[in-house]
PDB file of C-alpha atoms in Angstrom:
ATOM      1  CA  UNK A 546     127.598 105.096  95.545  1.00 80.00           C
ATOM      2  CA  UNK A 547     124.342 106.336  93.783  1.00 81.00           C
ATOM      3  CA  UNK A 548     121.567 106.297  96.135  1.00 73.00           C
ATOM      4  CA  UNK A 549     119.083 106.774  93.287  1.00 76.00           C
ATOM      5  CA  UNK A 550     119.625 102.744  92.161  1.00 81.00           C
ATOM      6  CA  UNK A 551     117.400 102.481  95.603  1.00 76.00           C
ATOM      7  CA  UNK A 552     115.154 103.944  93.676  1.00 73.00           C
ATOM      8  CA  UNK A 553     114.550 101.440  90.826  1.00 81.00           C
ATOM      9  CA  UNK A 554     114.091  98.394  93.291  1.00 83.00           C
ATOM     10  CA  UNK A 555     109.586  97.975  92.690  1.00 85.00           C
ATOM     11  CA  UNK A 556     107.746  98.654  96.257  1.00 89.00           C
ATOM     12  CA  UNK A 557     104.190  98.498  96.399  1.00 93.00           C
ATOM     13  CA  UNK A 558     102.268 101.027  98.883  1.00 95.00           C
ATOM     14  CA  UNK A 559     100.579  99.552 101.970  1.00 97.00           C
ATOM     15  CA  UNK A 560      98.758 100.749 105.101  1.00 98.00           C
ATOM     16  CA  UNK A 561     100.086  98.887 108.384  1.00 98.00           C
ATOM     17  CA  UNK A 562      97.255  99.168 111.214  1.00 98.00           C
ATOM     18  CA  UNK A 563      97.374  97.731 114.699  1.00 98.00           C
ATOM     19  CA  UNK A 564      95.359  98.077 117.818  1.00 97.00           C
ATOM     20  CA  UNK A 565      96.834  97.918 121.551  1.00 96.00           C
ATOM     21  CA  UNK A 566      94.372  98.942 124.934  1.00 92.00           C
ATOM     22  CA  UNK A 567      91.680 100.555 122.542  1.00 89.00           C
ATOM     23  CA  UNK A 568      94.269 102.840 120.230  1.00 94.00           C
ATOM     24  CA  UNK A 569      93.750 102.194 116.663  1.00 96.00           C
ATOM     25  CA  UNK A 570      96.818 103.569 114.549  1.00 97.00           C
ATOM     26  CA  UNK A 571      98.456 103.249 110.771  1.00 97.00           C
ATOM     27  CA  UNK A 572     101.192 103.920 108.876  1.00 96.00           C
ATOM     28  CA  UNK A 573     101.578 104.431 105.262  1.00 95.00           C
ATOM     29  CA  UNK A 574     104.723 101.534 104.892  1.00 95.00           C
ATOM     30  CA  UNK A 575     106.601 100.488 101.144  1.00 91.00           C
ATOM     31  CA  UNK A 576     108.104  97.180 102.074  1.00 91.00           C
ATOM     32  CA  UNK A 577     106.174  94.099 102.625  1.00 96.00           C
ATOM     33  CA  UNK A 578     107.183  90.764 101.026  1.00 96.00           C
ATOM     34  CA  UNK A 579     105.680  86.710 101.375  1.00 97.00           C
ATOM     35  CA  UNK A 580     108.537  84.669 102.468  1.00 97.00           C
ATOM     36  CA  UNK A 581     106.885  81.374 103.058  1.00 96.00           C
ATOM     37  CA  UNK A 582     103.896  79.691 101.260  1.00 95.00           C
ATOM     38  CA  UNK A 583     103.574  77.299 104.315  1.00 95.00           C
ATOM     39  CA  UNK A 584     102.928  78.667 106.712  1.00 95.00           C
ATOM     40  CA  UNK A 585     102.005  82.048 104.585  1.00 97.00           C
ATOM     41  CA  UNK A 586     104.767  84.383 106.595  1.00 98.00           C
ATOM     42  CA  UNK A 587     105.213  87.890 105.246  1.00 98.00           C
ATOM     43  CA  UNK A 588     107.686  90.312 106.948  1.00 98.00           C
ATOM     44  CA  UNK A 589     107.299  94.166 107.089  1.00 98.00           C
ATOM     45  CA  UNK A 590     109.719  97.105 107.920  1.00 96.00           C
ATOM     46  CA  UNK A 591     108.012  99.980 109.735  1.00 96.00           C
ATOM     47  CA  UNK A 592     110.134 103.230 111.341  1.00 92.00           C
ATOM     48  CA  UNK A 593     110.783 103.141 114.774  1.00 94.00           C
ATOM     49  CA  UNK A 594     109.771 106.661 115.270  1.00 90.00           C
ATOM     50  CA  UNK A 595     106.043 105.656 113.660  1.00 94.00           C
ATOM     51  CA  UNK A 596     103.447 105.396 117.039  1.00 96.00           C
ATOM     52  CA  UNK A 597     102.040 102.626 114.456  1.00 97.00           C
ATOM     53  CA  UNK A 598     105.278 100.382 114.955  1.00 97.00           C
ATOM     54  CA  UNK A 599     105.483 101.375 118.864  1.00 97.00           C
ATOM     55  CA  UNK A 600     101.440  99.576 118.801  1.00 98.00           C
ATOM     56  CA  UNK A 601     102.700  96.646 117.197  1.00 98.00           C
ATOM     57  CA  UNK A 602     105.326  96.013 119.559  1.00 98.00           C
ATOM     58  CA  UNK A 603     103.202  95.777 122.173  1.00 98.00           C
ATOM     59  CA  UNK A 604      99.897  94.170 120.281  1.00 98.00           C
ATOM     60  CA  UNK A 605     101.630  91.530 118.254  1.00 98.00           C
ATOM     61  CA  UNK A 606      99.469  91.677 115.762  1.00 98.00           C
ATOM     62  CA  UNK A 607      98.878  93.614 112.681  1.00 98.00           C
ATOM     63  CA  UNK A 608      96.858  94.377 109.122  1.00 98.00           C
ATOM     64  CA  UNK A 609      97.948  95.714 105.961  1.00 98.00           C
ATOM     65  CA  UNK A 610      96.206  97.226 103.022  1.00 98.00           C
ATOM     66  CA  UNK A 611      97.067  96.687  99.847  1.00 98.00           C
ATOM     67  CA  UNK A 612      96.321 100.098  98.400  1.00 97.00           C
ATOM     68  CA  UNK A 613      94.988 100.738  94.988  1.00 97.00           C
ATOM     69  CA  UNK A 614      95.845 102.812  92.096  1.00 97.00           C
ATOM     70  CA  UNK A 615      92.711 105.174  93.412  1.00 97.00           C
ATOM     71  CA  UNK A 616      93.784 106.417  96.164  1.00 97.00           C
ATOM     72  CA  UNK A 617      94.386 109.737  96.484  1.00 96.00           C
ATOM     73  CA  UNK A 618      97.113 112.010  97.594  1.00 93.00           C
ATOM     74  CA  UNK A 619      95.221 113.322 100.703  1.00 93.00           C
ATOM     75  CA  UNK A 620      95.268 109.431 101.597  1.00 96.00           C
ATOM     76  CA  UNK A 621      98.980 109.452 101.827  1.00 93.00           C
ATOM     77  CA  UNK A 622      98.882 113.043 103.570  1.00 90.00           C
ATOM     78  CA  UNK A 623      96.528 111.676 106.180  1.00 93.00           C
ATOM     79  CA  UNK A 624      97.895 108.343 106.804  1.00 95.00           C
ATOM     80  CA  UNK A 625     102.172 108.986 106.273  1.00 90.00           C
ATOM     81  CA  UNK A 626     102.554 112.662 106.578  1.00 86.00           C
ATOM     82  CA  UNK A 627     101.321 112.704 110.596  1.00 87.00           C
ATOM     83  CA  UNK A 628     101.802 111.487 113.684  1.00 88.00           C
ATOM     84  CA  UNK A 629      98.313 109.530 115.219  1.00 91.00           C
ATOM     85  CA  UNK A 630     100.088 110.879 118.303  1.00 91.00           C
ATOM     86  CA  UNK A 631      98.292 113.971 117.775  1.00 89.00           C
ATOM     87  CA  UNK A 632      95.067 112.658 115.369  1.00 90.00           C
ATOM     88  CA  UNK A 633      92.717 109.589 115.082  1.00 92.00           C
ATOM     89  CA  UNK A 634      94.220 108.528 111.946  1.00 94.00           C
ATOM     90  CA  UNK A 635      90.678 106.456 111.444  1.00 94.00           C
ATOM     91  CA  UNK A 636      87.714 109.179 112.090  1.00 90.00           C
ATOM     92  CA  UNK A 637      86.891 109.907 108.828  1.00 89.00           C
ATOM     93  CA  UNK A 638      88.269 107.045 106.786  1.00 94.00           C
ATOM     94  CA  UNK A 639      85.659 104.187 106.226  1.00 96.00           C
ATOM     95  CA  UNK A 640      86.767 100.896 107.617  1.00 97.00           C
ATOM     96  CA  UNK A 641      86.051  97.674 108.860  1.00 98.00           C
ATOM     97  CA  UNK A 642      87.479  95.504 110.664  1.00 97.00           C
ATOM     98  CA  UNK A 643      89.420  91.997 110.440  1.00 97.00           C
ATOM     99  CA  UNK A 644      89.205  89.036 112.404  1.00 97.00           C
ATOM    100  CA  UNK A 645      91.497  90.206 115.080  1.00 97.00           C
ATOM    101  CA  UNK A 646      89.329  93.236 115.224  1.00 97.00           C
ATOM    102  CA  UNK A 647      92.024  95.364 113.302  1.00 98.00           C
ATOM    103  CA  UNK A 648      91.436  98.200 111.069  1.00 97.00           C
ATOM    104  CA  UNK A 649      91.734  98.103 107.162  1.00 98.00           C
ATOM    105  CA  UNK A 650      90.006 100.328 104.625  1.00 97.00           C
ATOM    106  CA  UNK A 651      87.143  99.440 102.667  1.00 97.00           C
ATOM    107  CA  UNK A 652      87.690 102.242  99.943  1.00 97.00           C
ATOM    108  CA  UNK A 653      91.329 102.512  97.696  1.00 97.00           C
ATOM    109  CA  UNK A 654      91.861  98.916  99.031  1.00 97.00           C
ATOM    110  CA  UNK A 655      92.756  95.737  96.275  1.00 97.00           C
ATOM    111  CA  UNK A 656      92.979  93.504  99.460  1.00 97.00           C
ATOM    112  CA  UNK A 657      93.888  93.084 103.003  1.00 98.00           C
ATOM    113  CA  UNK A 658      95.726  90.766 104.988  1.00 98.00           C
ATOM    114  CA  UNK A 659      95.344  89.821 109.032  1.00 98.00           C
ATOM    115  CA  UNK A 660      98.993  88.828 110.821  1.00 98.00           C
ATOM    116  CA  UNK A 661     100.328  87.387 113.891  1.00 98.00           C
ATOM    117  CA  UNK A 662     103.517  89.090 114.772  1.00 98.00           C
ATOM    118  CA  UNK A 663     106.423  86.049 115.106  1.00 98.00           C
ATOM    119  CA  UNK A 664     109.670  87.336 115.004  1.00 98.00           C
ATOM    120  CA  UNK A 665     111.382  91.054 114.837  1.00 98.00           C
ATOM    121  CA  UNK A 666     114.541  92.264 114.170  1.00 98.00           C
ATOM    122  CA  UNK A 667     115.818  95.951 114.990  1.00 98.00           C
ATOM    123  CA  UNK A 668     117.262  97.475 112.041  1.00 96.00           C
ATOM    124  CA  UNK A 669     118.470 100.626 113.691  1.00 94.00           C
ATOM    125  CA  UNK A 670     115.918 103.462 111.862  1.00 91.00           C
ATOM    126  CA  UNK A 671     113.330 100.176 111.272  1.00 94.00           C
ATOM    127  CA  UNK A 672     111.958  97.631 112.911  1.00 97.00           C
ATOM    128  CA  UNK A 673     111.247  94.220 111.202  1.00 98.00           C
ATOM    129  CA  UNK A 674     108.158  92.218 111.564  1.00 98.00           C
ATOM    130  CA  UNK A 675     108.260  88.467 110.873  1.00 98.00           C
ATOM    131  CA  UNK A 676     104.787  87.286 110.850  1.00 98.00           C
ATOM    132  CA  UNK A 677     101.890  84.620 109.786  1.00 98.00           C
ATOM    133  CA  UNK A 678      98.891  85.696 108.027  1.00 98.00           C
ATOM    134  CA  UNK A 679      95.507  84.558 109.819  1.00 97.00           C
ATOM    135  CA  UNK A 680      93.451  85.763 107.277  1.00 97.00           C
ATOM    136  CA  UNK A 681      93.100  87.505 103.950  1.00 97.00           C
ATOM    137  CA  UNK A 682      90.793  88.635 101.174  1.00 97.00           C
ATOM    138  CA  UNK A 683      90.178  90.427  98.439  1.00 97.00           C
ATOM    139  CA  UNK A 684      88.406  93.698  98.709  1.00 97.00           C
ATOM    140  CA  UNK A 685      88.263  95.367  95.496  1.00 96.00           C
ATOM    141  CA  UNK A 686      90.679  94.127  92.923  1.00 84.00           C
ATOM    142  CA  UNK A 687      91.581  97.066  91.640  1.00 95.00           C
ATOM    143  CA  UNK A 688      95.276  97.371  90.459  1.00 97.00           C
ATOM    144  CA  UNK A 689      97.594  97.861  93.200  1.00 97.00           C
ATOM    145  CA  UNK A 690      99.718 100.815  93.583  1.00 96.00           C
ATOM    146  CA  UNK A 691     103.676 100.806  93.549  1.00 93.00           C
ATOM    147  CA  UNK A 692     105.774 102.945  94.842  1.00 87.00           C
ATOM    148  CA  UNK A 693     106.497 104.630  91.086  1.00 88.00           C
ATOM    149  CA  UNK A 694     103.258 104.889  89.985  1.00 92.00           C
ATOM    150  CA  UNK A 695     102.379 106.990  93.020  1.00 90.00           C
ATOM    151  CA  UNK A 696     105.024 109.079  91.929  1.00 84.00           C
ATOM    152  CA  UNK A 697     104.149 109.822  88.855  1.00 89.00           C
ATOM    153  CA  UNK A 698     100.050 109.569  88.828  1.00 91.00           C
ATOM    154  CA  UNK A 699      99.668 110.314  93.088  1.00 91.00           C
ATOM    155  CA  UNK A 700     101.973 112.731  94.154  1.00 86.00           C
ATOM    156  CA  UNK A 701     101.540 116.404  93.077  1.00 82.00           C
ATOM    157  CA  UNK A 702     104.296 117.603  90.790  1.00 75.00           C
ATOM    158  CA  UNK A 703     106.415 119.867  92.302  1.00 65.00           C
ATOM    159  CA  UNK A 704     105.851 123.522  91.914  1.00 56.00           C
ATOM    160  CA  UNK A 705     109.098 125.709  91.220  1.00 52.00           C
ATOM    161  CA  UNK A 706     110.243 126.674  94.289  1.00 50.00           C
ATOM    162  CA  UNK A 707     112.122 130.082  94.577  1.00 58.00           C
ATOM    163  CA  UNK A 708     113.819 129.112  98.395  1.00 63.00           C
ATOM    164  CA  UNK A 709     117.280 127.725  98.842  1.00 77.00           C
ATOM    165  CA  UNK A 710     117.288 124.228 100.331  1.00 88.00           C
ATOM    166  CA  UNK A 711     116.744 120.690  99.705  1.00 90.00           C
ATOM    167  CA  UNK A 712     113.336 118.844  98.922  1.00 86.00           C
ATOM    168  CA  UNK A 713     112.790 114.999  99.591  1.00 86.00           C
ATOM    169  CA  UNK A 714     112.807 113.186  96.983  1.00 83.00           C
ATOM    170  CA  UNK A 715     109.897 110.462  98.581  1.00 80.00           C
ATOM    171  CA  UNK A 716     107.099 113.414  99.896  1.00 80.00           C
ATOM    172  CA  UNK A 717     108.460 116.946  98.729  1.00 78.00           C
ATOM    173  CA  UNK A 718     109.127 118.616 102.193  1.00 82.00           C
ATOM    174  CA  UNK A 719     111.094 121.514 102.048  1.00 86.00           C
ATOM    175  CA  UNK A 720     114.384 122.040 104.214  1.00 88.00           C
ATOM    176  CA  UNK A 721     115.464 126.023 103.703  1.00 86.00           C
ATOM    177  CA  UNK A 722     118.670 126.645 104.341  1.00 84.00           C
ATOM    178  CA  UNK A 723     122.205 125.772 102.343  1.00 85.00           C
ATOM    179  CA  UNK A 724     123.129 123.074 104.628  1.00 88.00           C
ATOM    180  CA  UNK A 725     121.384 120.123 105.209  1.00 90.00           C
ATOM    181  CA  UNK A 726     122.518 118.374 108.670  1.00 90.00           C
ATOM    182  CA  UNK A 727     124.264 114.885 107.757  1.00 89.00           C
ATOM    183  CA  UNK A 728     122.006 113.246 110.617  1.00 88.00           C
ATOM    184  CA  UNK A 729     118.189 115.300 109.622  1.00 90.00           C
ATOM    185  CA  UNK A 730     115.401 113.006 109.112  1.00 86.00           C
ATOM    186  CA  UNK A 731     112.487 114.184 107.246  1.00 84.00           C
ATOM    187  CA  UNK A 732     109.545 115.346 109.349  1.00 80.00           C
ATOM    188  CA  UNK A 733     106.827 113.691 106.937  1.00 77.00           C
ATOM    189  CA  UNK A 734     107.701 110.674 105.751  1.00 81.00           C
ATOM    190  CA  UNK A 735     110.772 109.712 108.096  1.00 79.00           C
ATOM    191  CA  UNK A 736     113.403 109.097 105.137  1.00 83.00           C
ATOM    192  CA  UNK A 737     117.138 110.352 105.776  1.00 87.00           C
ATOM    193  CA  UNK A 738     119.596 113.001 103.741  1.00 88.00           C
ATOM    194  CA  UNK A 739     120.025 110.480 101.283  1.00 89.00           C
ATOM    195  CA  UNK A 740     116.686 110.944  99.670  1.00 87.00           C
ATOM    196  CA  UNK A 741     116.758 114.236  99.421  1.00 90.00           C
ATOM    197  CA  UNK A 742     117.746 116.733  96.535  1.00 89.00           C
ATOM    198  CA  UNK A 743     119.255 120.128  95.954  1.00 88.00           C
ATOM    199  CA  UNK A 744     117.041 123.361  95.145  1.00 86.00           C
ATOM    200  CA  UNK A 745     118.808 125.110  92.546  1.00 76.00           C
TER     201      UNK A 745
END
């Protein structure tokens, strides 16, 4: 099996927010689709180990930002590359908020939507959210980003690197060593040995 055929399947880039007893969190996410036109249902897959999928558990509700071919890398940093665990993911990121009083960003936004959590089913790594969409609207327009033009416009290009190891594929973090354990999850982005590469 060739794991890189995953990556020719089109994502778009989205920021999942939710809100539970006053916390305000997000996630950077790749996998949101529309499954019904009526009701407008979408579902979502969000890692288990994000604090962002923990709020939605208990909240039931959720946003998501359709991001837009401006936004920059320190966007993704911010947002997918740390825990709100140990930061207010929101301090200095403009927002405003939706309906259900949920976060979504006013800047490097084409549009947002506001959802009522339905359904979920546990995936193992991911959880997945089955939900209805209260509200939406545009906020921009501007082009929306997918998951390869962020690789090839958003993400720095990788510097040679001199170490022995492996580099992820999806963020560029670094594991030295000649090994990589069959069961290590990347620290950043959450994505398993699969999607990473050798350092030769």
């Amino acid at each position: 099996m060739n794991p890189k055929v995953f990556h020719q399947i089109s994502y778009g880039l989205y920021l999942v927010s939710s809100k539970y007893d006053k916390k305000m969190n997000g996630c950077i996410i790749n996998t949101v689709m529309q499954v019904t036109d009526s009701p407008k249902q979408i579902m979502i897959a969000v890692n288990k180990q994000n604090l962002t999928c923990e709020i939605i558990q208990k909240s039931g509700i959720l946003s998501i930002c359709v991001l837009s071919e401006t936004a920059p890398f320190s966007l993704f940093e911010h947002f997918g590359f740390q825990s709100g665990r140990n930061t207010d993911k929101f301090v200095d990121y403009p927002f405003a908020l939706t309906g259900q009083e949920l976060p979504y960003l006013t800047g490097h936004t084409s549009a947002y939507l506001d959802c009522k959590v339905t359904n979920t089913l546990d995936l193992g790594t991911h959880i997945l959210f089955l939900a209805v969409v209260s509200d939406c609207e545009i906020v921009s327009g501007e082009k929306p980003a997918t998951y390869s033009f962020y690789h090839e416009y958003i993400k720095p290009q990788q510097a040679s690197v001199s170490a022995k190891g492996w580099r992820c594929v999806v963020c560029g973090y670094v594991y030295e060593g000649e090994e990589l354990p069959a069961d290590f999850i990347c620290p950043w982005c959450k994505h398993g040995v699969e999607d990473f590469e050798k350092i030769e």
